Each structure stands twice: as structure tokens, then as C-alpha cells.
XYZ file of C-alpha atoms in Angstrom:
617
model
C 25.438 -115.731 -43.999
C 28.336 -114.263 -45.966
C 28.607 -110.489 -46.140
C 30.353 -108.337 -48.681
C 31.426 -106.165 -45.766
C 30.267 -105.256 -42.261
C 30.170 -101.847 -40.593
C 31.119 -100.858 -37.059
C 28.947 -97.732 -37.366
C 25.911 -97.392 -39.596
C 25.036 -94.278 -41.530
C 21.815 -92.731 -40.278
C 18.996 -92.611 -42.796
C 19.042 -89.250 -44.592
C 15.530 -88.466 -43.392
C 16.748 -88.672 -39.795
C 19.388 -85.985 -40.333
C 19.002 -82.232 -40.579
C 21.825 -79.729 -41.154
C 21.966 -76.746 -38.828
C 23.893 -73.510 -38.451
C 26.750 -72.761 -40.808
C 26.486 -76.196 -42.452
C 22.904 -75.486 -43.509
C 24.093 -72.130 -44.892
C 26.775 -73.909 -46.883
C 24.251 -76.329 -48.397
C 21.934 -73.434 -49.248
C 24.806 -71.649 -50.986
C 25.478 -74.806 -52.982
C 21.801 -75.037 -53.988
C 21.837 -71.380 -55.042
C 25.090 -71.823 -56.965
C 26.405 -73.941 -59.795
C 25.481 -77.333 -58.349
C 21.867 -76.279 -57.914
C 21.608 -74.973 -61.486
C 23.580 -77.419 -63.630
C 20.398 -78.932 -65.046
C 19.446 -75.463 -66.265
C 22.740 -74.102 -67.638
C 25.045 -76.994 -68.575
C 24.211 -79.049 -71.682
C 25.822 -82.237 -70.346
C 23.178 -82.311 -67.601
C 20.354 -80.330 -69.195
C 20.425 -82.241 -72.500
C 21.932 -85.523 -71.323
C 21.249 -88.837 -73.027
C 20.188 -90.092 -69.593
C 16.932 -88.140 -70.038
C 16.576 -88.640 -73.792
C 18.820 -85.837 -75.031
C 21.876 -85.901 -77.261
C 24.572 -84.778 -74.795
C 26.873 -86.924 -72.665
C 25.343 -90.190 -71.477
C 27.982 -91.662 -69.213
C 29.242 -90.324 -65.841
C 28.163 -86.698 -65.593
C 24.462 -87.027 -64.742
C 25.180 -89.835 -62.229
C 27.968 -87.765 -60.641
C 25.676 -84.758 -60.307
C 22.700 -86.721 -58.979
C 24.897 -88.402 -56.369
C 25.287 -84.985 -54.738
C 22.204 -83.107 -55.905
C 19.749 -85.704 -54.557
C 20.962 -85.579 -50.924
C 21.317 -81.788 -51.223
C 17.652 -81.481 -52.171
C 16.410 -83.769 -49.416
C 18.673 -82.399 -46.679
C 17.343 -78.913 -47.404
C 13.774 -80.256 -47.778
C 13.303 -78.036 -50.832
C 10.351 -79.330 -52.847
C 11.465 -77.565 -56.014
C 14.902 -79.238 -55.852
C 13.351 -82.605 -55.019
C 11.042 -82.329 -58.022
C 13.970 -81.597 -60.322
C 15.922 -84.581 -58.970
C 12.874 -86.802 -59.342
C 12.500 -85.731 -62.975
C 15.886 -87.299 -63.714
C 15.239 -90.391 -61.626
C 11.865 -90.965 -63.286
C 13.417 -90.696 -66.757
C 16.247 -93.090 -65.868
C 13.900 -95.669 -64.355
C 11.521 -95.412 -67.294
C 14.372 -96.020 -69.748
C 15.793 -99.056 -67.958
C 15.712 -101.990 -70.359
C 13.667 -105.119 -69.797
C 16.820 -107.147 -69.067
C 17.964 -104.604 -66.437
C 20.499 -102.659 -68.520
C 20.240 -99.104 -67.231
C 22.680 -96.917 -69.203
C 21.720 -94.901 -72.320
C 23.247 -96.864 -75.184
C 22.062 -99.203 -77.914
C 22.269 -102.951 -77.307
C 24.977 -103.381 -79.930
C 27.044 -100.702 -78.146
C 27.105 -102.487 -74.802
C 30.334 -104.477 -75.341
C 32.294 -101.217 -75.738
C 30.410 -99.293 -73.030
C 32.481 -98.702 -69.887
C 30.310 -99.981 -67.024
C 31.794 -97.477 -64.570
C 28.591 -95.565 -65.341
C 26.545 -98.517 -64.040
C 28.334 -98.348 -60.703
C 27.793 -94.655 -60.196
C 24.165 -94.495 -61.347
C 23.422 -97.311 -58.914
C 25.115 -95.300 -56.157
C 22.956 -92.295 -57.053
C 19.793 -94.405 -57.082
C 20.786 -95.876 -53.723
C 21.008 -92.377 -52.255
C 17.671 -91.516 -53.850
C 16.045 -94.608 -52.343
C 17.471 -93.795 -48.911
C 16.335 -90.167 -49.107
C 12.897 -90.664 -50.644
C 11.812 -94.111 -49.486
C 10.807 -94.794 -53.101
C 10.967 -98.572 -53.487
C 11.516 -98.282 -57.235
C 15.138 -97.343 -56.602
C 16.055 -100.610 -54.891
C 14.262 -102.605 -57.592
C 16.126 -100.725 -60.331
C 19.487 -101.288 -58.630
C 18.654 -104.976 -58.144
C 17.867 -105.379 -61.847
C 20.914 -103.363 -62.948
C 23.242 -105.445 -60.779
C 21.669 -108.692 -61.987
C 22.247 -107.515 -65.563
C 25.831 -106.525 -64.679
C 26.506 -110.054 -63.458
C 25.417 -111.483 -66.808
C 27.278 -108.784 -68.748
C 30.596 -109.515 -67.001
C 30.336 -113.188 -67.914
C 30.901 -112.116 -71.518
C 32.657 -108.718 -71.359
C 35.251 -108.271 -68.654
C 35.925 -104.974 -66.917
C 38.119 -102.446 -68.693
C 39.240 -98.824 -68.414
C 37.506 -96.844 -65.604
C 35.280 -99.745 -64.590
C 38.334 -101.930 -64.058
C 40.045 -99.242 -61.977
C 36.930 -98.456 -59.889
C 35.335 -101.915 -59.515
C 34.886 -101.584 -55.732
C 32.470 -98.659 -56.103
C 29.869 -101.171 -57.332
C 30.078 -103.031 -54.017
C 28.422 -100.151 -52.143
C 25.028 -100.283 -53.932
C 25.408 -104.070 -54.192
C 25.743 -104.280 -50.402
C 22.669 -102.049 -50.063
C 20.410 -104.398 -52.002
C 22.084 -107.470 -50.462
C 21.059 -106.276 -47.004
C 17.453 -106.037 -48.209
C 17.192 -109.299 -50.162
C 20.374 -111.415 -49.971
C 20.872 -113.766 -52.899
C 23.870 -115.944 -53.762
C 24.494 -114.317 -57.134
C 25.295 -111.035 -55.399
C 28.257 -112.630 -53.611
C 29.369 -114.128 -56.917
C 29.148 -110.703 -58.567
C 31.250 -109.153 -55.798
C 33.937 -111.799 -56.341
C 33.787 -111.315 -60.119
C 34.266 -107.564 -59.742
C 37.226 -108.073 -57.415
C 38.873 -110.645 -59.661
C 38.434 -108.625 -62.858
C 39.310 -105.289 -61.270
C 42.675 -103.648 -60.663
C 44.301 -104.968 -57.474
C 45.500 -101.928 -55.576
C 46.724 -104.183 -52.790
C 49.106 -105.890 -55.228
C 50.075 -102.530 -56.725
C 51.027 -101.082 -53.350
C 52.727 -104.228 -52.100
C 55.413 -103.577 -54.730
C 55.021 -99.804 -54.822
C 58.062 -98.202 -56.371
C 56.543 -94.941 -57.562
C 57.812 -92.941 -54.611
C 58.691 -90.022 -56.878
C 56.175 -87.945 -58.823
C 55.276 -89.122 -62.289
C 57.257 -87.444 -65.051
C 55.191 -84.700 -66.631
C 53.064 -85.960 -69.468
C 52.841 -89.590 -68.268
C 49.182 -90.529 -67.747
C 48.358 -93.901 -66.188
C 45.300 -95.451 -64.581
C 47.499 -96.807 -61.767
C 48.633 -93.348 -60.667
C 45.462 -91.443 -61.551
C 44.669 -89.418 -58.450
C 40.879 -89.910 -58.483
C 41.236 -93.682 -58.896
C 43.624 -93.775 -55.953
C 41.432 -91.701 -53.657
C 38.474 -93.928 -54.441
C 40.639 -97.020 -53.927
C 41.481 -96.159 -50.316
C 38.295 -98.051 -49.408
C 38.719 -100.867 -51.960
C 39.738 -103.630 -49.548
C 37.468 -102.421 -46.735
C 34.326 -102.836 -48.850
C 35.421 -106.359 -49.827
C 36.664 -107.375 -46.374
C 33.643 -109.537 -45.514
C 34.594 -111.889 -48.353
C 38.390 -111.544 -48.270
C 38.589 -111.948 -44.503
C 41.126 -109.135 -44.264
C 41.289 -106.547 -41.517
C 39.248 -103.736 -43.158
C 41.525 -100.908 -41.971
C 44.927 -102.402 -42.716
C 45.316 -101.775 -46.430
C 43.750 -98.307 -46.345
C 46.183 -97.164 -43.657
C 49.157 -98.609 -45.550
C 48.108 -97.126 -48.886
C 47.445 -93.685 -47.440
C 50.792 -93.654 -45.592
C 52.678 -94.596 -48.748
C 50.930 -91.899 -50.758
C 51.538 -89.268 -48.087
C 55.260 -89.998 -48.013
C 55.845 -88.858 -51.574
C 52.701 -86.947 -52.580
C 50.982 -85.764 -49.397
C 50.081 -82.281 -48.208
C 49.852 -81.083 -44.599
C 46.056 -80.679 -44.874
C 45.620 -84.317 -45.853
C 44.910 -84.365 -49.562
C 47.217 -86.167 -51.967
C 48.570 -84.177 -54.896
C 47.629 -85.279 -58.387
C 47.257 -83.146 -61.513
C 45.911 -85.525 -63.005
C 48.263 -88.265 -61.884
C 50.454 -88.276 -58.784
C 52.328 -84.997 -58.552
C 54.820 -85.134 -55.680
C 54.912 -82.596 -52.861
C 55.868 -79.424 -54.695
C 53.739 -76.472 -53.479
C 53.043 -75.387 -57.066
C 51.772 -78.710 -58.391
C 48.032 -79.252 -58.202
C 45.311 -81.438 -56.749
C 42.176 -82.268 -58.698
C 38.845 -81.328 -57.096
C 37.354 -84.754 -57.914
C 40.155 -86.299 -55.859
C 39.226 -84.204 -52.825
C 35.537 -85.177 -52.788
C 36.350 -88.828 -53.513
C 38.919 -88.909 -50.704
C 36.239 -87.456 -48.435
C 33.766 -90.153 -49.457
C 36.380 -92.865 -48.909
C 36.993 -91.457 -45.421
C 33.262 -91.549 -44.669
C 32.932 -95.167 -45.801
C 36.126 -96.222 -44.021
C 34.980 -94.610 -40.768
C 31.699 -96.511 -40.975
C 33.246 -99.864 -41.902
C 36.317 -99.799 -39.647
C 35.251 -97.598 -36.748
C 38.682 -95.941 -36.882
C 38.418 -92.230 -35.909
C 41.564 -91.533 -37.941
C 39.395 -91.345 -41.062
C 37.046 -88.817 -39.473
C 39.977 -86.600 -38.497
C 41.157 -86.744 -42.098
C 37.618 -86.104 -43.365
C 37.438 -82.875 -41.389
C 40.839 -81.715 -42.613
C 39.681 -82.209 -46.205
C 36.222 -80.694 -45.700
C 37.382 -77.577 -43.859
C 40.506 -76.876 -45.938
C 40.910 -78.614 -49.293
C 37.263 -78.567 -50.398
C 36.363 -74.885 -49.856
C 39.741 -73.699 -51.160
C 38.971 -74.964 -54.658
C 35.376 -73.678 -54.908
C 34.423 -70.011 -54.812
C 32.677 -68.868 -51.635
C 29.377 -68.420 -53.540
C 29.884 -71.837 -55.225
C 29.244 -70.544 -58.719
C 32.720 -71.512 -59.909
C 35.403 -74.051 -59.109
C 38.900 -75.086 -60.087
C 40.065 -78.333 -61.589
C 43.423 -78.043 -59.778
C 44.231 -76.171 -56.576
C 47.792 -75.222 -55.608
C 49.168 -74.762 -52.101
C 51.082 -71.696 -53.240
C 48.689 -70.147 -55.746
C 49.661 -66.640 -56.800
C 47.328 -66.367 -59.792
C 44.502 -68.233 -61.478
C 45.311 -67.472 -65.076
C 46.004 -69.121 -68.415
C 49.518 -70.513 -68.227
C 51.976 -70.067 -71.058
C 53.298 -72.961 -73.147
C 53.464 -76.244 -71.215
C 51.525 -75.959 -67.989
C 53.209 -76.588 -64.661
C 50.702 -79.394 -64.120
C 51.494 -82.994 -64.995
C 48.956 -83.874 -67.664
C 46.421 -81.080 -67.166
C 46.102 -78.044 -69.394
C 46.973 -74.396 -69.117
C 43.541 -73.414 -67.729
C 43.323 -76.068 -65.016
C 43.507 -73.649 -62.077
C 41.028 -71.077 -63.416
C 37.806 -70.732 -61.467
C 34.962 -71.416 -63.859
C 32.270 -73.671 -65.287
C 34.400 -76.597 -66.452
C 38.092 -75.642 -66.379
C 40.279 -78.331 -67.974
C 37.555 -81.024 -67.946
C 33.937 -81.309 -66.875
C 34.045 -84.257 -64.469
C 34.622 -81.999 -61.447
C 31.767 -79.732 -62.553
C 29.368 -82.584 -61.862
C 31.244 -84.443 -59.137
C 31.970 -81.642 -56.671
C 28.252 -81.689 -55.784
C 28.696 -84.655 -53.433
C 31.242 -83.008 -51.097
C 29.117 -81.006 -48.644
C 25.906 -83.110 -48.738
C 27.738 -86.351 -47.957
C 29.636 -84.640 -45.158
C 26.235 -83.682 -43.721
C 25.086 -87.301 -44.072
C 28.123 -88.318 -42.006
C 27.561 -85.845 -39.171
C 26.056 -88.533 -36.937
C 26.453 -92.302 -37.233
C 24.563 -94.998 -35.357
C 26.282 -97.243 -32.823
C 24.958 -100.443 -31.230
C 23.861 -98.456 -28.179
C 23.002 -95.071 -29.623
C 24.611 -92.375 -31.728
C 28.100 -91.108 -32.570
C 28.882 -87.465 -33.317
C 31.293 -88.336 -36.117
C 31.990 -85.177 -38.138
C 31.700 -82.252 -35.743
C 29.389 -80.087 -37.832
C 26.120 -78.456 -36.685
C 23.321 -80.949 -37.280
C 20.395 -82.789 -35.718
C 19.795 -86.542 -35.746
C 16.632 -88.417 -34.797
C 16.822 -91.882 -33.269
C 14.597 -94.414 -31.579
C 15.513 -96.689 -28.672
C 13.165 -99.242 -27.122
C 10.160 -97.595 -28.736
C 11.029 -94.110 -27.470
C 12.071 -91.336 -29.878
C 14.711 -88.690 -29.283
C 16.712 -86.166 -31.202
C 20.230 -84.877 -30.591
C 21.327 -81.475 -31.871
C 24.929 -80.313 -32.093
C 25.121 -76.530 -31.907
C 28.588 -75.344 -32.858
C 30.624 -72.972 -34.991
C 33.485 -75.482 -35.065
C 35.923 -75.526 -36.895
C 35.989 -71.727 -36.518
C 35.406 -72.046 -32.760
C 36.409 -74.613 -30.168
C 33.212 -75.536 -28.303
C 30.411 -78.040 -28.932
C 26.997 -78.137 -27.271
C 24.722 -81.189 -27.549
C 21.043 -80.925 -26.617
C 18.672 -83.868 -26.325
C 14.955 -83.507 -26.924
C 12.497 -86.290 -26.151
C 8.841 -86.562 -25.139
C 9.657 -89.179 -22.510
C 12.904 -90.255 -20.840
C 14.990 -92.454 -23.135
C 18.257 -94.332 -22.563
C 20.961 -94.367 -25.206
C 24.659 -93.793 -25.668
C 26.043 -90.506 -26.944
C 29.574 -90.876 -28.294
C 31.609 -87.844 -29.353
C 34.757 -88.033 -31.437
C 37.532 -86.008 -29.846
C 39.861 -84.965 -32.681
C 43.412 -86.266 -32.453
C 44.723 -82.820 -33.387
C 43.367 -81.316 -30.149
C 45.949 -80.631 -27.431
C 43.388 -81.516 -24.756
C 39.623 -81.590 -24.280
C 36.861 -81.663 -21.682
C 33.457 -83.290 -22.108
C 30.678 -82.798 -19.582
C 33.215 -81.289 -17.167
C 35.673 -84.207 -17.341
C 38.906 -84.713 -19.264
C 38.472 -86.387 -22.662
C 41.251 -88.049 -24.653
C 42.157 -86.633 -28.098
C 42.062 -89.285 -30.803
C 39.437 -91.344 -28.984
C 35.669 -91.409 -28.529
C 34.171 -89.918 -25.406
C 31.062 -91.913 -24.441
C 28.219 -91.492 -22.015
C 25.172 -93.731 -21.653
C 22.338 -92.440 -19.510
C 18.619 -91.950 -19.205
C 18.113 -88.669 -21.031
C 15.485 -86.116 -20.077
C 14.121 -83.494 -22.438
C 16.508 -80.544 -22.602
C 19.577 -82.356 -21.240
C 22.848 -80.924 -22.561
C 26.491 -81.954 -22.881
C 29.244 -79.375 -23.328
C 32.539 -80.238 -25.012
C 35.537 -77.930 -25.072
C 38.469 -78.498 -27.402
C 41.879 -76.882 -26.970
C 44.094 -76.244 -29.988
C 47.575 -74.797 -30.355
C 48.836 -72.987 -33.438
C 52.115 -74.384 -34.721
C 54.361 -74.521 -37.750
C 54.295 -77.845 -39.583
C 57.249 -78.780 -41.824
C 56.529 -79.659 -45.455
C 58.314 -80.183 -48.755
C 61.220 -78.111 -50.074
C 62.199 -77.022 -46.554
C 58.997 -74.958 -46.251
C 56.404 -74.906 -43.466
C 52.757 -74.027 -42.921
C 50.554 -73.079 -39.980
C 48.156 -75.530 -38.378
C 45.652 -74.911 -35.612
C 43.394 -77.855 -34.853
C 41.314 -78.761 -37.903
C 42.315 -75.631 -39.834
C 45.411 -74.722 -41.799
C 46.177 -71.071 -42.391
C 47.604 -69.255 -45.403
C 48.667 -65.747 -46.300
C 45.877 -64.335 -48.508
C 47.017 -62.258 -51.468
C 45.126 -59.179 -52.557
C 43.676 -59.936 -55.972
C 41.493 -58.704 -58.771
C 39.037 -60.960 -60.583
C 38.230 -60.624 -64.281
C 35.115 -62.448 -65.584
C 35.655 -64.194 -68.924
C 32.500 -64.881 -70.912
C 32.726 -66.977 -74.070
C 31.301 -69.996 -75.875
C 33.231 -73.153 -76.697
C 31.943 -76.452 -78.041
C 28.376 -75.213 -77.812
C 28.740 -74.481 -74.082
C 28.216 -70.879 -72.982
C 30.154 -69.434 -70.070
C 28.102 -66.528 -68.829
C 28.259 -64.744 -65.470
C 27.888 -65.952 -62.807
C 28.891 -69.318 -64.320
C 31.591 -67.921 -66.586
C 35.319 -68.426 -66.111
C 37.366 -66.053 -63.957
C 40.955 -64.960 -64.310
C 42.304 -63.863 -60.918
C 45.531 -61.863 -60.724
C 47.551 -60.737 -57.690
C 47.808 -57.146 -56.588
C 50.680 -57.645 -54.150
C 54.013 -59.438 -53.826
C 54.008 -62.934 -52.371
C 57.549 -63.322 -51.003
C 57.237 -63.917 -47.252
C 58.780 -66.083 -44.539
C 57.617 -66.832 -41.005
C 59.490 -64.492 -38.659
C 58.025 -65.765 -35.399
C 56.219 -68.742 -33.929
C 53.598 -66.733 -32.062
C 50.118 -66.703 -33.602
C 47.347 -64.606 -32.081
C 43.805 -65.833 -32.810
C 41.235 -63.249 -33.956
C 37.613 -64.383 -33.984
C 35.172 -62.738 -36.396
C 31.477 -63.467 -36.972
C 30.588 -66.419 -39.183
C 28.955 -64.503 -41.997
C 26.673 -65.179 -44.953
C 29.457 -67.160 -46.609
C 31.127 -69.393 -43.987
C 34.278 -69.647 -46.126
C 34.313 -66.007 -47.172
C 37.566 -64.670 -48.595
C 36.741 -61.095 -47.579
C 35.276 -61.775 -44.114
C 36.845 -64.973 -42.778
C 35.356 -66.179 -39.481
C 38.777 -66.559 -37.864
C 42.246 -65.130 -38.532
C 45.689 -65.345 -36.967
C 48.099 -62.468 -36.579
C 51.856 -63.013 -36.729
C 55.112 -61.421 -37.822
C 56.515 -62.241 -41.256
C 59.640 -61.217 -43.155
C 59.502 -60.021 -46.738
C 61.905 -61.995 -48.955
C 62.572 -62.176 -52.714
C 60.503 -64.892 -54.375
C 60.318 -65.038 -58.137
C 58.297 -66.932 -60.702
C 58.570 -70.409 -62.162
C 60.655 -70.466 -65.361
C 58.455 -69.613 -68.333
C 55.340 -69.195 -66.175
C 54.863 -65.625 -64.892
C 51.571 -66.642 -63.229
C 53.203 -69.357 -61.105
C 55.569 -68.649 -58.226
C 58.885 -70.479 -58.014
C 59.003 -73.615 -55.885
C 61.411 -71.898 -53.485
C 62.310 -68.293 -52.708
C 65.357 -66.735 -54.355
C 66.922 -66.117 -50.934
C 66.002 -65.662 -47.286
C 67.429 -62.148 -47.102
C 64.828 -60.044 -45.321
C 63.582 -56.766 -46.719
C 61.810 -55.997 -43.453
C 59.360 -57.570 -41.014
C 55.691 -56.723 -40.747
C 52.616 -57.930 -38.904
C 50.220 -59.799 -41.170
C 46.936 -61.647 -40.803
C 46.639 -65.214 -41.978
C 43.270 -66.807 -42.635
C 41.988 -70.349 -43.104
C 43.298 -72.053 -46.240
C 39.687 -72.730 -47.220
C 38.994 -68.978 -47.046
C 41.633 -68.079 -49.634
C 41.836 -67.920 -53.420
C 45.288 -66.478 -54.104
C 47.546 -67.502 -51.255
C 50.931 -68.519 -49.953
C 50.649 -71.550 -47.697
C 54.121 -73.128 -47.681
C 56.813 -70.619 -46.698
C 60.256 -70.701 -45.038
C 60.644 -70.445 -41.275
C 63.323 -67.881 -40.409
C 62.156 -67.391 -36.827
C 65.112 -69.260 -35.309
């Protein structure tokens, strides 16, 4: 039987997973913050056409549900589940007799961008997996059947054309339940009508950043981060090696637009490697999701290493620690979050794109950032042929069954802020299965269960487990300077990158625009520096300081880990015409004195200097 794609590792069912420790805290913070209240404060969710209102009826409710649904079920919060179900019930009730599922009139369908079909089907897939509600699979089946007929008359265009492969994920889900020939035909239709990223990158000439002001679908950063998985999720039909294109595409993007922590710069299109250009939040969470899918489909641990880099650095850096506000664009060297003057330093984004707020620049990220942490939690453990893989090394519990016997495995850890992992098995009777643990490639060395383990590979043990059995894993990391663009460098230690935090003052900005009220705590915030930012690395010694993991795991004020080092003060001015943006490079390397400073994780900073010169030699 043909398959759209196969998977080396399977995602565990959401009901079999439970977040623990700091990860559970992070999900609770998200539920108590903006993501958990969008249906109460933001008109595009609260009054959406998806539930019979007059507000936006395209991507924003599907984006939000795609993260809010697993958030609710992972936390097992009945009030959140009820609110998610309210939206699902309304969407299912409004689905048309012919299967059309989006909120538009029949005569409007030819001009309706079916990207919304793909993403609402993804959200309903997650709902079906979380709730066990069979209506979800039936609704996706009918929507996909309608999509097949629709594309016979109206070919893909705009966002649907650029993101065609996203439809293959819910299509594969229903195909595994009730395989029918038309589903394979639909997959081929989507691939043939959609943008070929493989062809685009086979003759890739855009090795320099786009000129400012040039907006194109082909270089749109969110499209590209989604497209990393495009060939993998079609590989069952194309016959291609599922990992090959993704690796090639990512390497090409990194060469001209990559950052040390793994995200690709785009503000809104590809932005080069300058430390003052930005990266869109949507791109970060979509790159994370592509990594999760690629890890499952290909079995390549490279994607899980990259996933952790994104989750522990890029994601928290662009969302406030209490998750009530977020940026559209984050900068590596970010010396203020303020309204820029004249033409913004960003490519095609506006002057408010790096403010923290409700919907700075554009509202897609307001809805879409919700998927980041919940889907990471859903990727904590994956299922192998013989047992379970600890994929993303976050504190969590997974339940599994082997040969009629049930067991659960719990990972207790404060990684990435600490270096040890402890796995505990609980079972009512002895049960045999394999426990595989991913050893990050960025570890210098590691031990698992008292024996050497190889970084970049999976450590495996298969045994008859007794209740209470444990496995200890110890990871060893070294702090080092990593070279970057413009002759600058940054500090890496294992999964974390470190930056110099800048003392700052935050000014809440409450106002109404377009009928949308920004009111504390979901107002906008202007954040200004209260210190100079001109520094260079004066030594290569970094002393680790461990602090408690507090109420906010990615706290700016109380980071769970810091590094102490010597740095030289140097003159470093502002970007021409933009007093709130530092220059790309310092004015000189002439030292005004050396002092001992404390760096903290990039994800635990708001105003920061990340890329700085190395004058230690």
C-alpha cells in the first residue's frame, strides 16, 4: 500500500504524555498569559467568523487552536478544555454539507486562500488526538475530500501554494485510519500545484540578504521554515531520501542567513547575518515544528539538537517571561525595544516590529506562538519499534504498553540549566522494552548508566524493567566562543547561548487602534536601556554560576544559570538614523577598561548584546 510518508519514530498520543518540572511551569505560565486569554481579549479570536462573529475568518483561530488545544489537554485543565471545545463545536457545526469547512460564502470560495483549510485540519487533528473525539477525524476526512474537488477547478495560489505540504500532515492522519485512493491523488495534486522548494534550492542564487523592501513568497521566512519538511512529508510518494533535501536546504540557508543558535534570520523575508536584523517569531515556532516532524520521519537526531537550540534560546528570547507579550522580530544585538525612526532597520517590517506587545507589526505571531511550548512537550518522548525514545530532553512522563503490560517513564531534570538526567520506570509488573536516550551532539562527552555514551547518537538499553528502576545520564559541556558574522563572536555552552543582559526600564503603552484595545498586561511595552552596550570578550574563561530555577524558568531578573567572565569596554555607537538600534560593528576595539561581568542565557534576556568582538588574543 502506498504511503504519503513513513516515520522512523512515532509521536506518542497526547494523552500518554505529561509535562513535569520546569516544563509544566512554562506551560502554566503560557495558560495564565496571553495565549490562554486570547479568546477573551483579542477580537480576532473572541469575535472570529469561525464562531459566527464578524472578525477575521482565515488563519488566526486555526493558528491559536493548534497550540491552545494541546496546552489545555497537557495541563488537564477542564476550564481550558471547555473553551477549546467551544471553538471546535462551532467549527464542526458550521461545516458545510459538501465538506467545505472555512467561514465564507459559496460564491467566495474561488478567491478564498485554502491555506486556512490546511491549518484548521491540523488543529482538528490535534484535537482528535488529544480528546479521542471521533468527530474530528470525520470532519478532516470531509474537508480533505472537498479540497480534492475544489482543486480540480481552482488551483493553489498565494499562501496555500507556498505551504501545500502542511496539508499532507492531517491527510496522512486520516489516511492511516481509512486509506482511500483519492487521498494519494490529493497528495500528488498538492505537490504538483504547490511551490517546489527543491527546484528553488537546486538553483539557489539568493546567497545575499534580500534588498530592503523586497517582499517575495520564495524568500518569506515563515514559508521557508515550514518548507524544511516539505520533501520529507511527501517522501513516501516521491521515493526520495526524506532527510536529504531538508539538510541541504537548511545548510544553504545557514550559510547566508543563519545564527549561531540555529534560527534563520528573516524580517519578514531573508535578512542575512547582521546582528541587528530580525527574526520573526512565527518562523521560530514553525522551524521548531519542522524539526519535530523531521525527527519523527527521518530518525535523524540532528533535528532534535536543532529543536532544543530553538526552544531554549530563540523562543523564550522573543516572548516575555510571563508570556503576556511578545515581539514580532527579535534581534541578536537588541539594545532597545522602541519605535524606530523613519525607515525601520528591518527588511519589510515596520517601525514597531521589535516592541513587546499584543500584536506588534502584525497579528499572525499573536496567534501562532501558542504552538511552541505545547508541541515541544508533545515531542518529549517518541515511540520506537521496541520501546520509547527520550527525544527532547525536557522533564516529562510517558506511558507505554508492551506485550499487554503497562509502564511509565519519567525524566526528572533541570536540563538545559543543569547537566544531569534521571529516568525512573514505574510498572505494576516487570515489563521489557527499550529505552533510548538522545545524547546531544553539542556535549563534549557523556555517561549513561555508568558507561560512556557517544554525543550525537542514541544511547539504548533494552531490559526487563522492575518498578522503581532508574537510569542516570550525565552530560558534559564546555563554554566556548563561536565565530559569527561581521567578525563577531558569541558564547555557547551545550544547548544554551549566553548574552550580556542590559539594564533596562520598561514603559507600558496603553492605546486603542483599529478597534483593538491594548491594556495592561496585554498592552505594548517600550523598553529602553539604562547602560552602555559597548563590550568585547577579554578572556576565554567562563565560570558557571548555578541559581535556582524559579517561578519563571526564563526569568530575566533571576536566571537559573549565569556565566562570569572578563570583558573590555569599547566604543559602540548607533545605527545611522536609528538611535534605538546599535551599529552593526563597534567604532573601534580600543579598550576603556576591563571588568568582570555576568552573562545569562540568551532566552533569559530582553535587551542584550550577543555578538561581540573577541579581543582576548
